Short mmCIF file of C-alpha atoms in Angstrom, two decimals:
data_model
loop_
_atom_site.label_atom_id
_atom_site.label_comp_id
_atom_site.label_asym_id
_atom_site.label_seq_id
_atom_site.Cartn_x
_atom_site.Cartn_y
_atom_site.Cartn_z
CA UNK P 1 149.87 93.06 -89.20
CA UNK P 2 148.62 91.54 -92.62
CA UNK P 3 147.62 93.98 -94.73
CA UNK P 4 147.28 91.62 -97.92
CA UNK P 5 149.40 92.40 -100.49
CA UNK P 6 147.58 90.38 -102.74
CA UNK P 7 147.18 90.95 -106.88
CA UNK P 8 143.73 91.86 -107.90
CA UNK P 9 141.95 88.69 -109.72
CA UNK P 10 141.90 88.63 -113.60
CA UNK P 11 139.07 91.04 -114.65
CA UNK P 12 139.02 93.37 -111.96
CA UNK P 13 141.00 96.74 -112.00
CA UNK P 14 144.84 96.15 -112.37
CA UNK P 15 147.26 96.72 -109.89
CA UNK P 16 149.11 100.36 -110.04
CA UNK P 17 151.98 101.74 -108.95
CA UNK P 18 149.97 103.94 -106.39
CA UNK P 19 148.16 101.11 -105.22
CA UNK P 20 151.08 99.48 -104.70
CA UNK P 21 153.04 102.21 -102.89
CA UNK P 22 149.75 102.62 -100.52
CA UNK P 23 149.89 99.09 -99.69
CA UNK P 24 153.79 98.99 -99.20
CA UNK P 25 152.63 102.58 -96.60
CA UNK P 26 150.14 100.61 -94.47
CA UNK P 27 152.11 97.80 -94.13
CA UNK P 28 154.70 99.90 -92.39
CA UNK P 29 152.10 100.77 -89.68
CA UNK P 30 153.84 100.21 -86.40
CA UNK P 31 151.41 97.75 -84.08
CA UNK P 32 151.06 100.48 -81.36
CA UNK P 33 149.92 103.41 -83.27
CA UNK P 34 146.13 104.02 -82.81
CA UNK P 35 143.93 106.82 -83.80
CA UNK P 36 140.44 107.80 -83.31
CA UNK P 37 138.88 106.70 -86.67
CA UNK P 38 135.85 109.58 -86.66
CA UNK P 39 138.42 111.62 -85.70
CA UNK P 40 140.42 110.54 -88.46
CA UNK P 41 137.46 110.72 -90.26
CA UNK P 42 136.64 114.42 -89.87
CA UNK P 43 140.10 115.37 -90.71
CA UNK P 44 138.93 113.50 -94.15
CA UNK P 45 136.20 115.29 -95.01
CA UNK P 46 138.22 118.89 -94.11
CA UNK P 47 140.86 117.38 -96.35
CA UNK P 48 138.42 116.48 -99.40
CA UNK P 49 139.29 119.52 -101.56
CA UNK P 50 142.98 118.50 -101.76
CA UNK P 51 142.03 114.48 -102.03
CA UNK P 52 139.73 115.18 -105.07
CA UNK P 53 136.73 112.91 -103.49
CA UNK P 54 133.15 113.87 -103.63
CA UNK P 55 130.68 114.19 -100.23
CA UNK P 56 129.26 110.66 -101.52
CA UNK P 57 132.38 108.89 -101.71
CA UNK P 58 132.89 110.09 -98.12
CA UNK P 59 129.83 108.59 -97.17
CA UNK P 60 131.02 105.35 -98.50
CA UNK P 61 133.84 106.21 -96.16
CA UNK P 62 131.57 106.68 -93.51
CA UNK P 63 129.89 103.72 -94.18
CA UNK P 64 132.73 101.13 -94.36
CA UNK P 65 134.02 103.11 -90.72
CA UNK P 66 130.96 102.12 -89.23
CA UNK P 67 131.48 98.35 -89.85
CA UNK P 68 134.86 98.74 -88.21
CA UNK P 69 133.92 97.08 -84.71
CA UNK P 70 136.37 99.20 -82.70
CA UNK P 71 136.56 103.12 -82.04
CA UNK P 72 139.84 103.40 -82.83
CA UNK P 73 142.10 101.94 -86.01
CA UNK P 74 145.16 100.19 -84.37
CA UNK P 75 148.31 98.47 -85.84
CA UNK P 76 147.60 94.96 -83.68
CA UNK P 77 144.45 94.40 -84.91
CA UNK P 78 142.81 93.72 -88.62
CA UNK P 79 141.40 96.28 -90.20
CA UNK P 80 139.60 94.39 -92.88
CA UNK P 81 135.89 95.34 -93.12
CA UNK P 82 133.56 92.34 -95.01
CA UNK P 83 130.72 94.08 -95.68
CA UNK P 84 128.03 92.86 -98.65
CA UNK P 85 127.06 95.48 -101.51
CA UNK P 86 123.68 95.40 -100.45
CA UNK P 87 124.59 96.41 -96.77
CA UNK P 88 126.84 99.30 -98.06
CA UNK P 89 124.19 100.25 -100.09
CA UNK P 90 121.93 100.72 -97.19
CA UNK P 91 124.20 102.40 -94.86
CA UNK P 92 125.84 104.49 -97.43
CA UNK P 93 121.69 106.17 -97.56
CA UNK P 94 120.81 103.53 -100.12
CA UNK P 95 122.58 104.84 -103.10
CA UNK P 96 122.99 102.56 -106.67
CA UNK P 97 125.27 99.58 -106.77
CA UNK P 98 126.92 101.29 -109.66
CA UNK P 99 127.47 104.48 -107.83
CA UNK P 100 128.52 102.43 -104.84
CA UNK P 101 131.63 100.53 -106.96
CA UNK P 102 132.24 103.85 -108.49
CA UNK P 103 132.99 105.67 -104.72
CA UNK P 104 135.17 102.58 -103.91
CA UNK P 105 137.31 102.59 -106.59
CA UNK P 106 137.93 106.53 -105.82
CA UNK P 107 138.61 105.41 -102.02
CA UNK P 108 141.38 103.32 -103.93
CA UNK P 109 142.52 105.63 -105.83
CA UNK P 110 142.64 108.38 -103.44
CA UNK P 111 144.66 106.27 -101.08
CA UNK P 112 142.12 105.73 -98.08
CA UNK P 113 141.64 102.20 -98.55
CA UNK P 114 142.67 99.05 -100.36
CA UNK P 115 141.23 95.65 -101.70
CA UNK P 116 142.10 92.69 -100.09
CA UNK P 117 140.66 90.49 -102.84
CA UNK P 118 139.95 86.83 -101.66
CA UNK P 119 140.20 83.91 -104.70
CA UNK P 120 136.84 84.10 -105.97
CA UNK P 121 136.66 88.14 -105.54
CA UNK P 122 134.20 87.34 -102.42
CA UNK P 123 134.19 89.52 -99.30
CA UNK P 124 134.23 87.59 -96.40
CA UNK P 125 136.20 86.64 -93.05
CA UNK P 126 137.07 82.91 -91.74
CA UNK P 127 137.04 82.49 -87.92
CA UNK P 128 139.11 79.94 -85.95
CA UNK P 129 137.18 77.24 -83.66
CA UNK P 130 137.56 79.73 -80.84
CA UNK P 131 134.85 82.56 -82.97
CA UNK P 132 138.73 84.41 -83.22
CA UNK P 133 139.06 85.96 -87.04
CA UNK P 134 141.71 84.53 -88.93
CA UNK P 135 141.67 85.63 -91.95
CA UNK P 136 139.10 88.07 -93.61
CA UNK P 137 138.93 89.48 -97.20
CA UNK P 138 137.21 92.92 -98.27
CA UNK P 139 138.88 96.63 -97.95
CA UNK P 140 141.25 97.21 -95.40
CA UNK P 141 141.55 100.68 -93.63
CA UNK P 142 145.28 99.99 -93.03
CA UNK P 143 145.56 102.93 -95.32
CA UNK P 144 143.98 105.66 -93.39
CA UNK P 145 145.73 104.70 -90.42
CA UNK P 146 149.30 104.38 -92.34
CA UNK P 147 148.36 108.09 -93.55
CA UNK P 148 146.66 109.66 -90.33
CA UNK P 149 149.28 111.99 -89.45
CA UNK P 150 149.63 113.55 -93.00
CA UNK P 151 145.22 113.74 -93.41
CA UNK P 152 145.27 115.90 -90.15
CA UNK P 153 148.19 118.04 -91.61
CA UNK P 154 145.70 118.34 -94.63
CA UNK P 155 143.16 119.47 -92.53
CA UNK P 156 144.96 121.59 -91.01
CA UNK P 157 146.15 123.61 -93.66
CA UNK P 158 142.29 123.89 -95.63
CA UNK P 159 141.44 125.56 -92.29
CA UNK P 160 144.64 127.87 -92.58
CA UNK P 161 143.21 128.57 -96.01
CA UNK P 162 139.85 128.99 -95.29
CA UNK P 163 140.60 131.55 -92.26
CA UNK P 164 143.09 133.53 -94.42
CA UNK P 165 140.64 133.76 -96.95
CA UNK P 166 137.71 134.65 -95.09
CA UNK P 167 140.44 137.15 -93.27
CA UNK P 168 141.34 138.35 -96.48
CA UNK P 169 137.60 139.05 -98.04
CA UNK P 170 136.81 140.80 -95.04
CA UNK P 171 139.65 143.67 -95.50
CA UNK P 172 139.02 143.98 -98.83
CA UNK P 173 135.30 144.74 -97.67
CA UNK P 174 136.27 147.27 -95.73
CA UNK P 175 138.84 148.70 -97.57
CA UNK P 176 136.13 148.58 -100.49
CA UNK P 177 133.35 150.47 -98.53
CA UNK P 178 135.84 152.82 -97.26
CA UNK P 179 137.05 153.81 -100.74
CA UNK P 180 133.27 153.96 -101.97
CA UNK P 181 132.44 156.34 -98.91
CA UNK P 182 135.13 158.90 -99.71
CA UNK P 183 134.37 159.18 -103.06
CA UNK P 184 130.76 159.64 -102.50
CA UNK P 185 131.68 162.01 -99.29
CA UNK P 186 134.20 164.25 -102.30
CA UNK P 187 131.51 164.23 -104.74
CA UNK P 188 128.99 165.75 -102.29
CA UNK P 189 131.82 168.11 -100.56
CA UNK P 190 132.69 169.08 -104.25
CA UNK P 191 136.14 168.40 -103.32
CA UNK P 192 138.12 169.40 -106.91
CA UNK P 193 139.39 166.18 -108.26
CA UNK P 194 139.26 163.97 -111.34
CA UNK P 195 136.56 161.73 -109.47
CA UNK P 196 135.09 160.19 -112.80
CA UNK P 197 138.96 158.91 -113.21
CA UNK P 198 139.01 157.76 -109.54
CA UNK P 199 135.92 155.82 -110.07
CA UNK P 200 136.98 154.19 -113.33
CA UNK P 201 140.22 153.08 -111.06
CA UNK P 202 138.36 151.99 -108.41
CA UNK P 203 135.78 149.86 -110.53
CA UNK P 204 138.82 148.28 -112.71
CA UNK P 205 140.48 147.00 -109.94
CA UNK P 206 137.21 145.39 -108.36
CA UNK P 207 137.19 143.57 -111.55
CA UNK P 208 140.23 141.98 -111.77
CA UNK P 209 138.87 139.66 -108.99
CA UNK P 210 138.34 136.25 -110.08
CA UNK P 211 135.23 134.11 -110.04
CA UNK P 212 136.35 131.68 -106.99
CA UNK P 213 139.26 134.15 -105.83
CA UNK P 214 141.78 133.02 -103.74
CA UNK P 215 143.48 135.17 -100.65
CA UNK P 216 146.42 136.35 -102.63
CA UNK P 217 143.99 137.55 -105.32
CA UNK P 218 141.79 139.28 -102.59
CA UNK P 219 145.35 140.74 -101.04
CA UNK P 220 146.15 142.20 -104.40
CA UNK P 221 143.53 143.87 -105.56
CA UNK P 222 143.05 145.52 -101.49
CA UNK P 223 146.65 146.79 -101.88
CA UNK P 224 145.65 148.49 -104.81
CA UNK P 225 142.39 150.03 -103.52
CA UNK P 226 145.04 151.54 -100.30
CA UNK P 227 146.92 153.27 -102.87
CA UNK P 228 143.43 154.54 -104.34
CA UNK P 229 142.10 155.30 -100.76
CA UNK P 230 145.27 157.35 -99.60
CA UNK P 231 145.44 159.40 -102.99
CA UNK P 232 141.66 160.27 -101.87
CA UNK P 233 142.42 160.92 -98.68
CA UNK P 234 144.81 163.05 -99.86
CA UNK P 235 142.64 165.29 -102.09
CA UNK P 236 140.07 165.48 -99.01
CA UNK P 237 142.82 166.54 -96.45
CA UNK P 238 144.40 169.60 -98.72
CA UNK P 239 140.80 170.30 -99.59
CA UNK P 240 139.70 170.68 -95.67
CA UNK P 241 143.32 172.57 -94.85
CA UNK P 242 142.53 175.01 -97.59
CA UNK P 243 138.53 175.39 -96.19
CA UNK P 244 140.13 176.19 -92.57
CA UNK P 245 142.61 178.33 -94.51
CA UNK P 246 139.60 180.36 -96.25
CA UNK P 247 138.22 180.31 -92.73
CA UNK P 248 140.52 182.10 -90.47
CA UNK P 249 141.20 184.77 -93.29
CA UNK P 250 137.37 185.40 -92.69
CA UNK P 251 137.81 185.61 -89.44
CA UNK P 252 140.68 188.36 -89.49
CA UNK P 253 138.37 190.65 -92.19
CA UNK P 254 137.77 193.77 -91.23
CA UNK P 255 133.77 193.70 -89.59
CA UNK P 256 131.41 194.01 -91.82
CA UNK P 257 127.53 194.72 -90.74
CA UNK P 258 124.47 194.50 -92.64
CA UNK P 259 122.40 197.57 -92.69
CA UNK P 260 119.11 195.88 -94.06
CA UNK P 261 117.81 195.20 -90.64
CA UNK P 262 118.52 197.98 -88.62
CA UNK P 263 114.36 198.58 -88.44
CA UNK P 264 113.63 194.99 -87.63
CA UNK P 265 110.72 194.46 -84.87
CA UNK P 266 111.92 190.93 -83.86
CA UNK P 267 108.68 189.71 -82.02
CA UNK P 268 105.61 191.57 -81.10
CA UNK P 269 104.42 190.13 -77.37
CA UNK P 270 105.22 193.06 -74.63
CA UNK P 271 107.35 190.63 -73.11
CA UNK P 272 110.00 190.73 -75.62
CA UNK P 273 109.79 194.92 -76.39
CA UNK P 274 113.38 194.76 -74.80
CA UNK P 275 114.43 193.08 -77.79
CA UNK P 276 113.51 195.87 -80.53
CA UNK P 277 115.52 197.26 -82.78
CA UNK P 278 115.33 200.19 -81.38
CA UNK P 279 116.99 198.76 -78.07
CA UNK P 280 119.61 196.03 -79.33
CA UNK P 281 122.66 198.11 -80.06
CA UNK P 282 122.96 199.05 -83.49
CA UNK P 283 125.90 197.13 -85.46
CA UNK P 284 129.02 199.04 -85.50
CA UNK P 285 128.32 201.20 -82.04
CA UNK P 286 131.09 201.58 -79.64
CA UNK P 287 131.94 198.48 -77.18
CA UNK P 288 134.06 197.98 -74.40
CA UNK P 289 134.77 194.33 -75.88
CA UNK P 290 136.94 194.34 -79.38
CA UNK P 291 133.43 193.03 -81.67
CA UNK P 292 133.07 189.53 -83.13
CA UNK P 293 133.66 188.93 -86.92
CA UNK P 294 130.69 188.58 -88.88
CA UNK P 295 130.66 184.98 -90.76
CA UNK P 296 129.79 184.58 -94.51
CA UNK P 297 125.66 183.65 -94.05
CA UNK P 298 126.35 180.90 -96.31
CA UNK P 299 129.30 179.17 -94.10
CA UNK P 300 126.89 179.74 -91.01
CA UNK P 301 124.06 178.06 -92.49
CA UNK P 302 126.51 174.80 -93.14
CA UNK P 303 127.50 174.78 -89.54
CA UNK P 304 123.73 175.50 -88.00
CA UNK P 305 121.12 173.63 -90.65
CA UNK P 306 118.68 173.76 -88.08
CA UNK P 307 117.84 177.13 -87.62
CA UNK P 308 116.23 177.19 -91.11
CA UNK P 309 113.69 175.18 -90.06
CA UNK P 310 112.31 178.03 -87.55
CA UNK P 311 112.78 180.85 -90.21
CA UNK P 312 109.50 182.17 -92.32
CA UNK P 313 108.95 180.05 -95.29
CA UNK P 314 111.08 177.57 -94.06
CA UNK P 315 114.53 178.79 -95.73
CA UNK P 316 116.89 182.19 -94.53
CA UNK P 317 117.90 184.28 -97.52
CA UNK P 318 119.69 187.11 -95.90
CA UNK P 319 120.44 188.25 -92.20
CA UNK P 320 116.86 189.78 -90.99
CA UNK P 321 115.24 186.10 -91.81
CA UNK P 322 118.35 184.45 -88.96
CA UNK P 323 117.58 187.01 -87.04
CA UNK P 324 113.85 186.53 -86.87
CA UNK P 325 114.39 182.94 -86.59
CA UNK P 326 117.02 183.31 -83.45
CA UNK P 327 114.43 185.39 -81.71
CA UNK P 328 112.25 182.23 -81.83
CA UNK P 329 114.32 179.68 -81.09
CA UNK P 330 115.58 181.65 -78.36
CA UNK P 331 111.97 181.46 -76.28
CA UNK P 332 111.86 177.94 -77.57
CA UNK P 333 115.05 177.13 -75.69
CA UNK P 334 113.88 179.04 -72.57
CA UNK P 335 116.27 181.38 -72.84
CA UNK P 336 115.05 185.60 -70.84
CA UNK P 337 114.84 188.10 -73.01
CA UNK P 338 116.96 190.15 -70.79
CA UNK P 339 119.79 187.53 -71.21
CA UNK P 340 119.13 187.74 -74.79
CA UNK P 341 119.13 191.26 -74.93
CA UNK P 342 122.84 191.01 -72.65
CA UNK P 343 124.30 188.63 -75.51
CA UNK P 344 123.06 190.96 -78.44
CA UNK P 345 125.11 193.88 -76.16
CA UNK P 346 128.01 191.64 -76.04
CA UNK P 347 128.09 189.97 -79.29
CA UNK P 348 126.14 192.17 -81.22
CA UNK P 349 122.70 191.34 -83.29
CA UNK P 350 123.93 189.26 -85.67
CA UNK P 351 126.50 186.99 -83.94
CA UNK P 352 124.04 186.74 -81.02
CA UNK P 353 121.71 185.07 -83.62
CA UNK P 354 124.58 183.07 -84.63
CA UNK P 355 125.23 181.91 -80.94
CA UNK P 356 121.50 180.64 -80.89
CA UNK P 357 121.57 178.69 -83.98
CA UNK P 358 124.89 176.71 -82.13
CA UNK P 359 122.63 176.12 -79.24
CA UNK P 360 119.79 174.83 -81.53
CA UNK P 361 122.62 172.27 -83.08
CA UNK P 362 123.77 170.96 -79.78
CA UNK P 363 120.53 171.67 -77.62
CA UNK P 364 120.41 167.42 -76.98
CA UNK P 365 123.61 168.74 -75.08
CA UNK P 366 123.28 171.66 -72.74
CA UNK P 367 121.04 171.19 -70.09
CA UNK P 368 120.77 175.15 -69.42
CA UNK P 369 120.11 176.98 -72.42
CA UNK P 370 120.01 180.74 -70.09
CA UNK P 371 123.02 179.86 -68.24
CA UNK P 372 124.98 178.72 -70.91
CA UNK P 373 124.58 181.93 -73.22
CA UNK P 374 125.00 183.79 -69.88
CA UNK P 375 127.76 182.50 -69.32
CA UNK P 376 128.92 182.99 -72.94
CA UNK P 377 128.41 186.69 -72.81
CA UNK P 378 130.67 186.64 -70.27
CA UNK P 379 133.56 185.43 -71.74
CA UNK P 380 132.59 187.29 -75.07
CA UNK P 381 132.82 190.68 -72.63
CA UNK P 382 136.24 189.64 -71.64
CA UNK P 383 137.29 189.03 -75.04
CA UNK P 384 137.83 184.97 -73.93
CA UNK P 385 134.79 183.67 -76.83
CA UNK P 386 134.89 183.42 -79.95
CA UNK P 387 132.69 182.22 -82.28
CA UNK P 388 135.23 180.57 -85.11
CA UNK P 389 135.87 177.22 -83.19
CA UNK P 390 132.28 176.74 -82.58
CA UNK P 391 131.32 177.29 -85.97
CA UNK P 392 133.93 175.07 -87.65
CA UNK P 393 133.16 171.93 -85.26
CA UNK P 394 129.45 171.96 -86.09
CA UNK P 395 130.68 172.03 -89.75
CA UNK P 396 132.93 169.11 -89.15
CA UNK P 397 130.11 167.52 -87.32
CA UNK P 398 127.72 168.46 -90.05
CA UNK P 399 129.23 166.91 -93.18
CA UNK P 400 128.17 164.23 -94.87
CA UNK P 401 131.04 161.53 -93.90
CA UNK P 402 130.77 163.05 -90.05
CA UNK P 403 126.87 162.10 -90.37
CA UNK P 404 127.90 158.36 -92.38
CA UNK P 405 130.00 157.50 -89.76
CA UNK P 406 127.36 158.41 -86.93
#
């Protein structure tokens, strides 16, 4: 294969030591090896970032390919390409002569091509009798096939780097958002903590980040942001083991009733007369059934929101205003006042209220509001209901990063 190790001519760029190892690399091209040149090609343009060449010198590239006759670059053949600067110019999407010589000499440079400079400095090919080329003068692509092997390796490893990098910005993301969500989820909980600290952290580590950050620099700073998110998760989980602490030492109180709405007429229709105060067994009378625990209004209100929303004025300030808004919910749901009446019996007054405002919260649930407090009033007579779990998972399904994550 003659790959013309020829001298440039005097006045045109000097012959280096790069050129000359390039030249010395295509000329050890064995004559079977062939290779898709857009192929080849592609592989080039994945490569760029580690050649150093610009999208326009590729399209030079692309333009001296396409005067290549064959689809593939082979070692038995000449891969010389003749063409004019004017017919570059026009398939390289007519850019400047100037520009043009510019992008060549980078090809040259880079080590994708090389002159094969004829006497005069012409470009052009001389045929035998037969039309067969004998000898042709221009930029050979000897080069690119010499190199193929090694520009696909290239490729390869920008895509390695590009996937690792895009797999590295997208944990950082999330480890980002989940930090950010915590600390906003604390913050509302009023979780004790040093949060304006936290924050400081969180935002000094975000910018550490470089401009143009690579995947090791993305790793880094998401390493640090774990340690950040487990120290919160930390402070959450001894503040939600003390809450459930705080909880079942309510729970085991001694019971506590409210006398302020012992004379409470709950609804006025004759239909619901069964559910006077006069009637509903007065808080602290004598059951069969060991009597729920009364819940702190406040912690009830956190589990049930939604009962507000039925109570006078729109807001419950003490225990008569729940109970009020229970009775109404309670012929909202469908539920008898005779089953109603059976609950208050079981539960007493104020927990049966508390039962209701459950229902209320997962009434998108239970497709039989009267059978399922039925059926509720009798496990509560057996002693087998209480009303702690249920209030504590509508609390947990209440909060704010419960509601985020919905």
């Amino acid at each position: 294969m003659d790959t013309g190790l020829v001298t440039t001519p005097f006045g045109r760029r000097p012959m280096s030591l790069a050129l000359m190892r390039g030249q010395l690399q295509a000329e050890s091209v064995k004559p079977d090896k062939s290779v898709d040149k857009w192929k080849l090609f592609r592989d080039i343009c994945e490569a760029r970032p580690l050649l150093d060449i610009s999208d326009r010198t590729l399209a030079v590239l692309n333009a001296l390919l396409s005067f290549y006759p064959e689809s593939h670059l082979s070692g038995e053949a000449s891969m010389v390409v003749f063409p004019s600067n004017r017919q570059l110019m026009v398939r390289a999407h007519g850019i400047a002569v100037t520009t043009l010589r510019r992008h060549l000499a980078a090809l040259v440079d880079a080590g994708l091509i090389t002159r094969r400079d004829s006497a005069n400095g012409k470009r052009f090919a001389r045929r035998k009798t037969s039309g067969e080329l004998e000898e042709a003068y221009g930029f050979s692509l000897a080069p690119l096939l010499a190199r193929s092997e090694e520009l696909a390796a290239m490729a390869r490893k920008i895509e390695a780097d590009r996937i690792a990098l895009r797999r590295a910005r997208e944990r950082l993301t999330i480890c980002r958002r989940d930090v950010r969500k915590l600390i906003d989820a604390a913050i509302e909980e009023s979780v004790p903590g040093n949060w304006d600290d936290i924050e400081t952290a969180y935002a000094r580590h975000l910018a550490c980040l470089p401009r143009n950050p690579e995947a090791c620099d993305l790793d880094n700073v998401r390493l640090k942001l774990e340690v950040l998110r487990a120290n919160i998760v930390n402070l959450l989980t001894d503040f939600d083991n003390s809450q459930k602490t705080s909880a079942s030492v309510v729970q085991n109180e001694p019971h506590i009733q409210n006398s302020d709405i012992d004379s409470l007429e709950l609804e006025s229709s004759p239909a619901a007369q069964v559910e006077t105060a006069a009637d509903v067994p007065m808080p602290g009378s004598i059951r069969v059934n060991e009597p729920q625990q009364i819940f702190p209004l406040a912690f009830i209100l956190q589990a049930c929101p939604q009962i507000a929303d039925y109570a006078q004025g729109g807001s419950i300030r003490g225990w008569r205003d729940l109970v009020t808004a229970a009775v109404t919910v309670r012929s909202m749901l469908g539920i008898t006042a005779e089953t109603y009446q059976a609950a208050c019996e079981s539960f007493g007054r104020e927990n049966a209220a508390v039962v209701i405002a459950c229902m209320l919260e997962r009434a998108n649930h239970i497709n039989s509001p009267g059978g399922y407090l039925r059926d509720l009033t009798r496990k509560g007579a057996r002693g087998e209901f209480s009303l702690g779990p249920m209030l504590m998972a509508l609390v947990r399904q209440n909060s704010p990063v419960a509601r985020r994550r919905a």
